[in-house]
Short mmCIF file of C-alpha atoms in Angstrom, two decimals:
data_model
loop_
_atom_site.label_atom_id
_atom_site.label_comp_id
_atom_site.label_asym_id
_atom_site.label_seq_id
_atom_site.Cartn_x
_atom_site.Cartn_y
_atom_site.Cartn_z
CA UNK A 30 -2.09 10.11 21.86
CA UNK A 31 -0.87 13.02 23.94
CA UNK A 32 0.66 16.18 22.48
CA UNK A 33 4.08 14.97 23.68
CA UNK A 34 3.60 11.70 21.80
CA UNK A 35 2.71 13.53 18.57
CA UNK A 36 5.75 15.78 18.99
CA UNK A 37 7.91 12.68 19.50
CA UNK A 38 6.58 11.02 16.35
CA UNK A 39 7.10 14.21 14.31
CA UNK A 40 10.63 14.57 15.69
CA UNK A 41 11.48 10.93 14.98
CA UNK A 42 10.24 11.21 11.40
CA UNK A 43 12.19 14.46 10.90
CA UNK A 44 15.39 12.83 12.20
CA UNK A 45 15.05 9.78 9.94
CA UNK A 46 14.26 11.95 6.89
CA UNK A 47 17.33 14.09 7.63
CA UNK A 48 19.49 10.95 7.89
CA UNK A 49 18.19 9.61 4.56
CA UNK A 50 18.80 13.00 2.85
CA UNK A 51 22.38 13.16 4.19
CA UNK A 52 23.09 9.60 3.04
CA UNK A 53 21.70 10.27 -0.43
CA UNK A 54 23.69 13.50 -0.76
CA UNK A 55 26.87 11.79 0.50
CA UNK A 56 26.71 8.91 -1.96
CA UNK A 57 29.41 8.74 -4.62
CA UNK A 58 28.59 6.94 -7.90
CA UNK A 59 30.44 3.81 -8.94
CA UNK A 60 33.10 4.16 -11.65
CA UNK A 61 31.37 3.99 -15.00
CA UNK A 62 32.18 1.03 -17.24
CA UNK A 63 30.70 1.38 -20.74
CA UNK A 64 29.32 -1.88 -22.17
CA UNK A 65 31.64 -3.81 -24.42
CA UNK A 66 30.85 -3.69 -28.12
CA UNK A 67 31.40 -6.53 -30.65
CA UNK A 68 34.75 -6.46 -32.42
CA UNK A 69 36.39 -4.30 -29.79
CA UNK A 70 38.70 -7.03 -28.47
CA UNK A 71 39.69 -10.52 -29.53
CA UNK A 72 39.89 -12.75 -26.46
CA UNK A 73 37.69 -15.12 -24.43
CA UNK A 74 37.05 -15.38 -20.74
CA UNK A 75 35.34 -17.86 -18.40
CA UNK A 76 34.04 -16.89 -14.97
CA UNK A 77 31.59 -17.89 -12.25
CA UNK A 78 28.34 -16.00 -11.78
CA UNK A 79 26.48 -15.42 -8.52
CA UNK A 80 23.95 -18.01 -9.74
CA UNK A 81 26.60 -20.75 -9.18
CA UNK A 82 27.04 -21.12 -12.92
CA UNK A 83 30.08 -21.02 -15.19
CA UNK A 84 29.75 -18.43 -17.94
CA UNK A 85 31.99 -17.67 -20.91
CA UNK A 86 32.25 -14.61 -23.06
CA UNK A 87 33.85 -14.25 -26.45
CA UNK A 88 34.88 -10.61 -26.52
CA UNK A 89 34.85 -10.64 -30.33
CA UNK A 90 31.05 -10.93 -30.39
CA UNK A 91 30.53 -9.67 -26.81
CA UNK A 92 28.10 -12.52 -26.17
CA UNK A 93 27.85 -14.08 -22.70
CA UNK A 94 26.97 -17.81 -22.66
CA UNK A 95 25.93 -19.76 -19.58
CA UNK A 96 27.76 -23.07 -19.87
CA UNK A 97 27.18 -25.10 -16.73
CA UNK A 98 25.53 -24.73 -13.32
CA UNK A 99 26.14 -26.70 -10.13
CA UNK A 100 23.63 -27.39 -7.37
CA UNK A 101 23.28 -25.02 -4.45
CA UNK A 102 24.90 -27.63 -2.22
CA UNK A 103 28.15 -27.33 -4.17
CA UNK A 104 30.48 -24.48 -4.91
CA UNK A 105 32.92 -23.83 -7.69
CA UNK A 106 36.36 -23.13 -6.28
CA UNK A 107 38.46 -23.06 -9.41
CA UNK A 108 38.10 -22.33 -13.12
CA UNK A 109 40.94 -22.81 -15.60
CA UNK A 110 40.75 -22.55 -19.39
CA UNK A 111 43.06 -25.16 -20.90
CA UNK A 112 43.54 -26.71 -24.33
CA UNK A 113 41.21 -29.53 -23.20
CA UNK A 114 38.38 -27.12 -22.38
CA UNK A 115 37.21 -25.17 -19.36
CA UNK A 116 38.17 -27.15 -16.25
CA UNK A 117 35.94 -26.48 -13.29
CA UNK A 118 36.74 -27.58 -9.73
CA UNK A 119 33.55 -28.42 -7.80
CA UNK A 120 33.49 -28.94 -4.05
CA UNK A 121 30.75 -29.69 -1.56
CA UNK A 122 28.26 -32.48 -2.09
CA UNK A 123 30.54 -33.75 -4.82
CA UNK A 124 34.29 -33.27 -5.21
CA UNK A 125 35.04 -33.40 -8.89
CA UNK A 126 36.73 -31.72 -11.80
CA UNK A 127 34.36 -31.12 -14.69
CA UNK A 128 35.78 -30.35 -18.13
CA UNK A 129 33.38 -28.27 -20.27
CA UNK A 130 33.19 -27.65 -23.99
CA UNK A 131 33.78 -23.86 -24.23
CA UNK A 132 31.32 -23.52 -27.10
CA UNK A 133 28.37 -25.64 -26.02
CA UNK A 134 28.91 -26.12 -22.30
CA UNK A 135 28.65 -29.90 -22.74
CA UNK A 136 30.50 -31.90 -20.11
CA UNK A 137 33.44 -33.53 -21.88
CA UNK A 138 34.79 -35.28 -18.83
CA UNK A 139 34.09 -35.64 -15.12
CA UNK A 140 36.85 -36.98 -12.95
CA UNK A 141 37.28 -37.51 -9.25
CA UNK A 142 39.14 -34.68 -7.69
CA UNK A 143 41.27 -36.45 -5.09
CA UNK A 144 42.33 -33.10 -3.68
CA UNK A 145 43.79 -31.87 -6.97
CA UNK A 146 43.13 -28.50 -8.53
CA UNK A 147 42.36 -28.35 -12.22
CA UNK A 148 45.19 -26.96 -14.29
CA UNK A 149 48.09 -25.22 -12.68
CA UNK A 150 46.54 -21.91 -11.63
CA UNK A 151 48.44 -20.47 -14.60
CA UNK A 152 49.03 -16.76 -14.94
CA UNK A 153 47.60 -15.84 -11.57
CA UNK A 154 50.76 -13.91 -10.77
CA UNK A 155 50.41 -11.14 -13.28
CA UNK A 156 52.63 -8.50 -11.78
CA UNK A 157 49.56 -6.32 -11.51
CA UNK A 158 49.28 -4.17 -8.43
CA UNK A 159 46.36 -2.37 -6.85
CA UNK A 160 47.08 0.84 -4.94
CA UNK A 161 44.42 2.38 -2.75
CA UNK A 162 45.67 5.88 -1.87
CA UNK A 163 44.05 7.71 1.01
CA UNK A 164 42.06 9.98 -1.33
CA UNK A 165 39.66 7.14 -2.13
CA UNK A 166 40.85 6.36 -5.64
CA UNK A 167 41.98 2.94 -6.84
CA UNK A 168 45.06 2.77 -9.05
CA UNK A 169 46.07 -0.36 -10.97
CA UNK A 170 49.75 -0.49 -11.95
CA UNK A 171 51.89 -2.92 -13.88
CA UNK A 172 55.28 -4.37 -12.95
CA UNK A 173 57.01 -1.20 -14.18
CA UNK A 174 54.91 0.86 -11.80
CA UNK A 175 53.11 2.36 -14.78
CA UNK A 176 49.51 3.37 -14.10
CA UNK A 177 47.13 1.26 -16.19
CA UNK A 178 43.83 2.64 -14.90
CA UNK A 179 42.61 4.94 -12.15
CA UNK A 180 39.13 4.42 -10.74
CA UNK A 181 37.30 6.90 -8.54
CA UNK A 182 34.46 5.46 -6.51
CA UNK A 183 32.81 5.48 -3.10
CA UNK A 184 34.74 4.68 0.04
CA UNK A 185 33.63 1.05 0.24
CA UNK A 186 34.36 0.39 -3.43
CA UNK A 187 37.20 -1.96 -4.28
CA UNK A 188 38.65 -4.35 -6.83
CA UNK A 189 38.30 -7.92 -5.57
CA UNK A 190 40.00 -9.76 -8.43
CA UNK A 191 42.44 -8.82 -11.14
CA UNK A 192 43.53 -11.36 -13.77
CA UNK A 193 45.77 -10.70 -16.79
CA UNK A 194 45.62 -12.70 -20.02
CA UNK A 195 48.58 -14.73 -21.25
CA UNK A 196 49.23 -12.18 -24.03
CA UNK A 197 49.93 -9.68 -21.24
CA UNK A 198 47.60 -7.26 -22.97
CA UNK A 199 44.10 -7.84 -21.67
CA UNK A 200 43.14 -7.66 -17.99
CA UNK A 201 39.86 -8.74 -16.34
CA UNK A 202 38.64 -7.31 -13.07
CA UNK A 203 35.75 -8.03 -10.72
CA UNK A 204 34.87 -5.12 -8.48
CA UNK A 205 33.15 -5.08 -5.10
CA UNK A 206 29.79 -4.62 -6.86
CA UNK A 207 30.22 -7.96 -8.67
CA UNK A 208 30.83 -6.18 -11.98
CA UNK A 209 33.11 -8.02 -14.40
CA UNK A 210 34.98 -5.70 -16.75
CA UNK A 211 37.95 -6.05 -19.10
CA UNK A 212 40.51 -3.54 -20.27
CA UNK A 213 43.44 -3.32 -22.62
CA UNK A 214 46.63 -2.29 -20.83
CA UNK A 215 47.31 0.28 -23.54
CA UNK A 216 43.83 1.82 -23.48
CA UNK A 217 43.06 1.94 -19.78
CA UNK A 218 39.26 2.04 -20.03
CA UNK A 219 37.40 -0.93 -18.51
CA UNK A 220 34.40 -2.24 -20.44
CA UNK A 221 31.52 -4.00 -18.71
CA UNK A 222 30.88 -7.70 -19.36
CA UNK A 223 28.55 -8.77 -16.55
CA UNK A 224 27.03 -7.37 -13.37
CA UNK A 225 26.65 -10.70 -11.60
CA UNK A 226 30.19 -12.12 -11.40
CA UNK A 227 31.90 -13.73 -8.44
CA UNK A 228 35.43 -12.57 -7.69
CA UNK A 229 36.39 -16.02 -6.40
CA UNK A 230 37.34 -18.17 -8.14
CA UNK A 231 38.97 -15.58 -10.38
CA UNK A 232 37.97 -15.45 -14.06
CA UNK A 233 40.12 -17.48 -16.47
CA UNK A 234 41.34 -16.26 -19.86
CA UNK A 235 41.42 -18.56 -22.86
CA UNK A 236 45.09 -19.38 -23.49
CA UNK B 9 -11.63 -2.64 39.41
CA UNK B 10 -8.54 -4.84 39.95
CA UNK B 11 -4.88 -3.98 40.42
CA UNK B 12 -4.05 -4.74 36.79
CA UNK B 13 -6.59 -2.19 35.55
CA UNK B 14 -5.31 0.43 37.99
CA UNK B 15 -1.75 -0.16 36.91
CA UNK B 16 -2.66 0.14 33.24
CA UNK B 17 -4.42 3.44 33.89
CA UNK B 18 -1.43 4.77 35.83
CA UNK B 19 0.98 3.75 33.06
CA UNK B 20 -1.24 5.42 30.46
CA UNK B 21 -1.39 8.56 32.57
CA UNK B 22 2.42 8.62 32.75
CA UNK B 23 2.48 8.27 36.54
CA UNK B 24 4.58 5.09 36.52
CA UNK B 25 6.51 3.28 33.79
CA UNK B 26 5.97 -0.26 32.51
CA UNK B 27 8.81 -1.73 34.58
CA UNK B 28 7.42 -0.31 37.80
CA UNK B 29 3.91 -1.47 36.88
CA UNK B 30 5.21 -4.99 36.21
CA UNK B 31 7.04 -5.07 39.53
CA UNK B 32 3.99 -3.84 41.44
CA UNK B 33 1.84 -6.38 39.61
CA UNK B 34 4.19 -9.21 40.55
CA UNK B 35 4.39 -8.05 44.16
CA UNK B 36 0.61 -7.85 44.48
CA UNK B 37 0.20 -11.20 42.82
CA UNK B 38 2.63 -12.80 45.26
CA UNK B 39 0.98 -11.06 48.22
CA UNK B 40 -2.41 -12.39 47.25
CA UNK B 41 -0.97 -15.85 46.76
CA UNK B 42 -1.53 -15.61 43.03
CA UNK B 43 1.97 -16.71 42.10
CA UNK B 44 2.22 -20.45 42.32
CA UNK B 45 5.53 -20.90 40.52
CA UNK B 46 8.65 -20.01 42.53
CA UNK B 47 11.71 -18.33 41.01
CA UNK B 48 13.82 -21.45 41.51
CA UNK B 49 11.26 -23.63 39.76
CA UNK B 50 11.08 -21.11 36.94
CA UNK B 51 14.87 -21.06 36.54
CA UNK B 52 15.03 -24.88 36.40
CA UNK B 53 12.21 -24.89 33.84
CA UNK B 54 14.12 -22.44 31.61
CA UNK B 55 17.28 -24.53 31.94
CA UNK B 56 15.35 -27.62 30.91
CA UNK B 57 13.73 -25.79 27.99
CA UNK B 58 17.10 -24.52 26.76
CA UNK B 59 18.62 -28.01 26.96
CA UNK B 60 15.70 -29.46 25.00
CA UNK B 61 16.01 -26.74 22.37
CA UNK B 62 19.78 -27.23 22.02
CA UNK B 63 19.29 -31.00 21.66
CA UNK B 64 16.61 -30.46 18.99
CA UNK B 65 18.85 -27.98 17.16
CA UNK B 66 21.75 -30.47 17.15
CA UNK B 67 19.46 -33.27 15.91
CA UNK B 68 18.06 -31.04 13.17
CA UNK B 69 21.53 -29.93 12.08
CA UNK B 70 22.39 -33.59 11.44
CA UNK B 71 20.02 -33.83 8.51
CA UNK B 72 19.47 -30.14 7.66
CA UNK B 73 21.84 -30.11 4.66
CA UNK B 74 20.35 -33.30 3.28
CA UNK B 75 16.75 -32.12 2.94
CA UNK B 76 15.37 -30.05 0.09
CA UNK B 77 14.75 -26.32 0.61
CA UNK B 78 10.96 -26.75 0.73
CA UNK B 79 11.45 -29.38 3.47
CA UNK B 80 13.62 -26.97 5.47
CA UNK B 81 11.03 -24.27 4.94
CA UNK B 82 8.26 -26.58 6.16
CA UNK B 83 10.22 -27.61 9.27
CA UNK B 84 11.07 -24.03 10.23
CA UNK B 85 7.51 -22.84 9.51
CA UNK B 86 6.10 -25.58 11.75
CA UNK B 87 8.54 -24.64 14.54
CA UNK B 88 7.46 -21.00 14.15
CA UNK B 89 3.79 -21.95 14.33
CA UNK B 90 4.34 -24.12 17.40
CA UNK B 91 6.23 -21.37 19.25
CA UNK B 92 3.59 -18.75 18.41
CA UNK B 93 0.84 -21.15 19.45
CA UNK B 94 2.56 -22.05 22.71
CA UNK B 95 3.05 -18.35 23.47
CA UNK B 96 -0.60 -17.64 22.74
CA UNK B 97 -1.74 -20.43 25.07
CA UNK B 98 0.62 -19.34 27.84
CA UNK B 99 -0.64 -15.75 27.60
CA UNK B 100 -4.07 -16.79 28.81
CA UNK B 101 -2.73 -17.59 32.27
CA UNK B 102 -2.89 -15.21 35.25
CA UNK B 103 0.38 -16.60 36.60
CA UNK B 104 3.26 -14.04 36.12
CA UNK B 105 5.87 -16.76 35.54
CA UNK B 106 3.71 -18.25 32.80
CA UNK B 107 3.31 -14.81 31.24
CA UNK B 108 7.09 -14.44 31.21
CA UNK B 109 7.26 -17.80 29.48
CA UNK B 110 4.94 -16.42 26.82
CA UNK B 111 7.37 -13.59 26.13
CA UNK B 112 10.21 -16.10 25.95
CA UNK B 113 8.30 -18.37 23.54
CA UNK B 114 7.49 -15.44 21.26
CA UNK B 115 11.10 -14.24 21.47
CA UNK B 116 12.17 -17.66 20.18
CA UNK B 117 9.41 -17.42 17.56
CA UNK B 118 11.07 -14.29 16.16
CA UNK B 119 14.25 -16.33 15.60
CA UNK B 120 12.16 -19.04 13.96
CA UNK B 121 10.49 -16.43 11.72
CA UNK B 122 13.94 -15.21 10.65
CA UNK B 123 15.04 -18.79 9.94
CA UNK B 124 11.88 -19.49 7.92
CA UNK B 125 12.30 -16.31 5.90
CA UNK B 126 15.98 -17.10 5.35
CA UNK B 127 15.20 -20.59 4.03
CA UNK B 128 12.46 -19.17 1.82
CA UNK B 129 14.53 -16.44 0.18
CA UNK B 130 17.85 -18.25 0.14
CA UNK B 131 16.67 -21.76 -0.73
CA UNK B 132 13.37 -21.39 -2.60
CA UNK B 133 13.31 -17.92 -4.21
CA UNK B 134 17.13 -18.05 -4.47
CA UNK B 135 17.81 -14.38 -3.98
CA UNK B 136 21.45 -13.41 -3.47
CA UNK B 137 22.89 -13.17 0.03
CA UNK B 138 22.41 -9.39 0.27
CA UNK B 139 18.76 -9.54 -0.81
CA UNK B 140 18.08 -12.47 1.54
CA UNK B 141 19.58 -10.55 4.45
CA UNK B 142 17.42 -7.52 3.63
CA UNK B 143 14.19 -9.51 3.41
CA UNK B 144 14.93 -11.60 6.50
CA UNK B 145 15.73 -8.50 8.56
CA UNK B 146 12.60 -6.65 7.38
CA UNK B 147 10.33 -9.64 8.05
CA UNK B 148 11.96 -10.12 11.46
CA UNK B 149 11.37 -6.44 12.19
CA UNK B 150 7.68 -6.78 11.39
CA UNK B 151 7.51 -9.92 13.60
CA UNK B 152 9.24 -8.17 16.50
CA UNK B 153 6.94 -5.15 16.20
CA UNK B 154 3.94 -7.51 16.35
CA UNK B 155 5.49 -9.26 19.37
CA UNK B 156 6.11 -5.94 21.10
CA UNK B 157 2.56 -4.70 20.43
CA UNK B 158 1.17 -7.96 21.83
CA UNK B 159 3.39 -7.82 24.92
CA UNK B 160 5.65 -4.78 25.38
CA UNK B 161 8.28 -6.48 27.53
CA UNK B 162 12.01 -5.83 27.78
CA UNK B 163 12.74 -8.97 25.77
CA UNK B 164 10.33 -7.85 23.04
CA UNK B 165 11.86 -4.38 22.67
CA UNK B 166 15.38 -5.82 22.67
CA UNK B 167 14.35 -8.17 19.84
CA UNK B 168 12.82 -5.21 18.00
CA UNK B 169 16.04 -3.22 18.40
CA UNK B 170 18.20 -6.04 17.02
CA UNK B 171 15.84 -6.45 14.07
CA UNK B 172 15.86 -2.68 13.42
CA UNK B 173 19.67 -2.59 13.54
CA UNK B 174 19.91 -5.59 11.19
CA UNK B 175 17.46 -3.93 8.77
CA UNK B 176 19.49 -0.70 8.90
CA UNK B 177 22.69 -2.58 8.04
CA UNK B 178 20.90 -4.52 5.28
CA UNK B 179 19.43 -1.39 3.69
CA UNK B 180 22.68 0.60 3.72
CA UNK B 181 24.73 -2.39 2.55
CA UNK B 182 22.65 -2.49 -0.61
CA UNK B 183 24.05 0.87 -1.64
CA UNK B 184 27.58 0.41 -2.90
CA UNK B 185 27.86 4.13 -3.30
CA UNK B 186 27.75 5.32 0.31
CA UNK B 187 30.74 5.89 2.61
CA UNK B 188 31.37 3.87 5.79
CA UNK B 189 30.32 6.66 8.12
CA UNK B 190 26.71 6.40 6.91
CA UNK B 191 26.33 3.27 9.08
CA UNK B 192 27.22 5.28 12.18
CA UNK B 193 24.99 8.15 11.11
CA UNK B 194 22.05 5.81 10.45
CA UNK B 195 22.47 4.09 13.84
CA UNK B 196 22.69 7.47 15.60
CA UNK B 197 19.63 8.72 13.68
CA UNK B 198 17.74 5.57 14.59
CA UNK B 199 18.88 5.97 18.22
CA UNK B 200 17.69 9.58 18.29
CA UNK B 201 14.31 8.66 16.78
CA UNK B 202 14.04 5.77 19.28
CA UNK B 203 14.85 8.20 22.10
CA UNK B 204 12.13 10.63 20.97
CA UNK B 205 9.55 7.84 20.70
CA UNK B 206 10.48 6.67 24.21
CA UNK B 207 10.24 10.21 25.57
CA UNK B 208 6.85 10.52 23.87
CA UNK B 209 5.64 7.45 25.77
CA UNK B 210 5.24 5.36 22.61
CA UNK B 211 8.10 2.91 23.08
CA UNK B 212 8.22 1.03 26.37
CA UNK B 213 9.44 -0.37 28.79
CA UNK B 214 11.08 2.98 29.27
CA UNK B 215 14.39 1.93 30.82
CA UNK B 216 15.19 -0.70 28.20
CA UNK B 217 14.07 1.59 25.41
CA UNK B 218 16.26 4.48 26.59
CA UNK B 219 19.20 2.05 26.83
CA UNK B 220 18.63 0.96 23.22
CA UNK B 221 18.44 4.57 22.03
CA UNK B 222 21.69 5.39 23.86
CA UNK B 223 23.50 2.49 22.19
CA UNK B 224 22.41 3.80 18.78
CA UNK B 225 23.48 7.38 19.55
CA UNK B 226 26.90 6.28 20.85
CA UNK B 227 27.47 4.09 17.78
CA UNK B 228 27.91 7.18 15.59
CA UNK B 229 31.71 7.06 15.47
CA UNK B 230 32.29 3.31 15.41
CA UNK B 231 32.55 2.79 11.63
CA UNK B 232 35.10 5.59 11.26
CA UNK B 233 37.07 4.94 14.46
CA UNK B 234 39.26 7.82 15.56
CA UNK B 235 39.05 9.85 12.34
CA UNK B 236 37.94 13.39 13.01
CA UNK B 237 35.30 14.69 13.52
CA UNK B 238 33.62 11.41 14.52
CA UNK B 239 35.06 11.03 18.07
CA UNK B 240 33.90 14.61 18.74
CA UNK B 241 30.39 13.67 17.63
CA UNK B 242 30.54 10.59 19.88
CA UNK B 243 31.67 12.83 22.72
CA UNK B 244 28.81 15.23 22.04
CA UNK B 245 26.38 12.28 22.06
CA UNK B 246 27.72 11.05 25.41
CA UNK B 247 27.46 14.53 26.97
CA UNK B 248 23.92 14.92 25.60
CA UNK B 249 22.91 11.60 27.18
CA UNK B 250 24.30 12.77 30.55
CA UNK B 251 22.43 16.07 30.32
CA UNK B 252 19.22 14.29 29.34
CA UNK B 253 19.64 11.86 32.25
CA UNK B 254 19.23 14.81 34.64
CA UNK B 255 16.35 16.33 32.70
CA UNK B 256 14.44 13.02 32.48
CA UNK B 257 15.59 11.42 35.77
CA UNK B 258 16.94 8.41 33.89
CA UNK B 259 19.97 6.76 35.47
CA UNK B 260 20.32 4.46 32.48
CA UNK B 261 21.11 7.44 30.23
CA UNK B 262 23.73 8.61 32.73
CA UNK B 263 25.32 5.14 32.66
CA UNK B 264 25.56 5.08 28.88
CA UNK B 265 26.77 8.68 28.81
CA UNK B 266 29.64 7.78 31.14
CA UNK B 267 30.50 4.72 29.03
CA UNK B 268 30.53 7.02 25.98
CA UNK B 269 32.92 9.43 27.68
CA UNK B 270 35.25 6.57 28.63
CA UNK B 271 35.34 5.52 24.96
CA UNK B 272 35.46 8.87 23.21
CA UNK B 273 37.63 11.00 25.52
CA UNK B 274 40.78 8.82 25.02
CA UNK B 275 39.97 8.50 21.31
CA UNK B 276 39.68 12.27 20.89
CA UNK B 277 42.74 13.14 22.95
CA UNK B 278 44.95 10.60 21.17
CA UNK B 279 43.71 11.74 17.76
CA UNK B 280 44.29 15.42 18.56
CA UNK B 281 47.46 15.34 20.66
CA UNK B 282 49.37 12.08 20.10
CA UNK B 283 51.59 13.53 17.38
CA UNK B 284 52.05 17.00 18.83
CA UNK B 285 52.50 16.08 22.50
CA UNK B 286 53.52 12.43 22.39
CA UNK B 287 52.00 9.33 23.96
CA UNK B 288 52.92 10.04 27.66
CA UNK B 289 51.31 13.51 27.68
CA UNK B 290 48.27 12.20 25.78
CA UNK B 291 47.94 9.42 28.40
CA UNK B 292 48.28 11.98 31.20
CA UNK B 293 45.56 14.22 29.74
CA UNK B 294 43.33 11.17 29.16
CA UNK B 295 43.83 9.98 32.75
CA UNK B 296 43.01 13.41 34.21
CA UNK B 297 39.96 13.72 31.95
CA UNK B 298 38.67 10.28 32.99
CA UNK B 299 39.18 11.13 36.67
CA UNK B 300 37.12 14.23 35.98
CA UNK B 301 34.43 12.04 34.43
CA UNK B 302 34.32 9.86 37.57
CA UNK B 303 34.02 12.86 39.91
CA UNK B 304 31.46 14.50 37.62
CA UNK B 305 29.47 11.28 37.41
CA UNK B 306 29.10 11.11 41.19
CA UNK B 307 27.72 14.68 41.21
CA UNK B 308 25.52 13.97 38.20
CA UNK B 309 24.14 10.81 39.77
CA UNK B 310 23.11 12.73 42.88
CA UNK B 311 21.35 15.24 40.66
CA UNK B 312 19.58 12.51 38.69
CA UNK B 313 18.44 10.86 41.90
CA UNK B 314 17.12 14.11 43.35
#
């Protein structure tokens, strides 16, 4: 190689190293969610994981259970926790509603979907609002405009799903990093449940 | 010693670039009666090949979702192998049109490699979408580098650029903690490094490689749009390309520099003066500035050519 070629290689490496250093320095950490501890809350939640599986967590013992998985050819487009069990809408290769036992994950019933959604999409309208001010923070407010939590994260960070429980106390969120966390409206600190949650379909609280 | 050897020595000595060498080679080949395939015949052959490929793709799509992941992997791996093998066989010819067909076959093979890797990571290893994208882009980058080393054509370096850009996006997307502007910075950094490697005679064909580096450098402000100071950095990049076009006698850099000015001058003026001076005055300043760019370009072009 000529001297010019060596200079070019050295210059190219220096440029790429400089870019990597700038990116590392510019990075802003994600908001910290401490892990949930047993006995902290008394509620249960079902959600869909990135693995195409339905999971449930009983916040009382903070234990996550994988209940049911669907094939990669299908996708879960709705999860509702009803008195009958956890109703899961499955689309794709099949088009069914599967009702799961919340404790064991056993399939209680499988019925043809015929275009219907399981349950009634209850409590999806929670009067919860997400503000994203220009300073990069994310503010979650209730219907009285009261600030419930404020999260400070990187520019691309966001809250993809926000679901309140029927007791209007607990709230579940899935952020843009697929982290599922829950918080009490009166406490305002989210606690981490899972790092592998899908925002859609939204998690479903046990009624 | 034949023409091909002479041309290779001249390229290595920096007397002519790859494009010029290829054109001279083709001309000499035609003059000596070496080229037996006419341009029209070649065009019809490509049209036929594309139609066959589209038909095969449609047929495959019919049953693609119904076969298991390992079956999809096997099909795409076989297609990859066939395309690489066809390219290898075509490369043994002395006919320029057949050599171009080799580049085309290997270009398609890069797509097949990406498909095979995608099926492997998505369907068999079952990584998540972000991981799959990262692995597919990195494997494609390695494949395109191998293709470019084997035959440093324009098509090969364009494929390498797309793979490098995809890998850049995949790597940065993995970090949830970085701001949007890092995409622009990474593309500009990659463009600058690409430019240096082209200037150093490592990346070739020169014209295509300079064009790729210019695209990267001008991309710096795209993720942030008109937010300051990004349009100013884009403007600086465009002006630098124009200055380098004179220094290196590269019209392609002048062309991209002018395109950059047409993008970033209005963006900068509107961002700086829209509120203080209003839209009509901002438009007027933009118009005058762009007229200045046109006049300046004519002078610059003369300088580049001389």
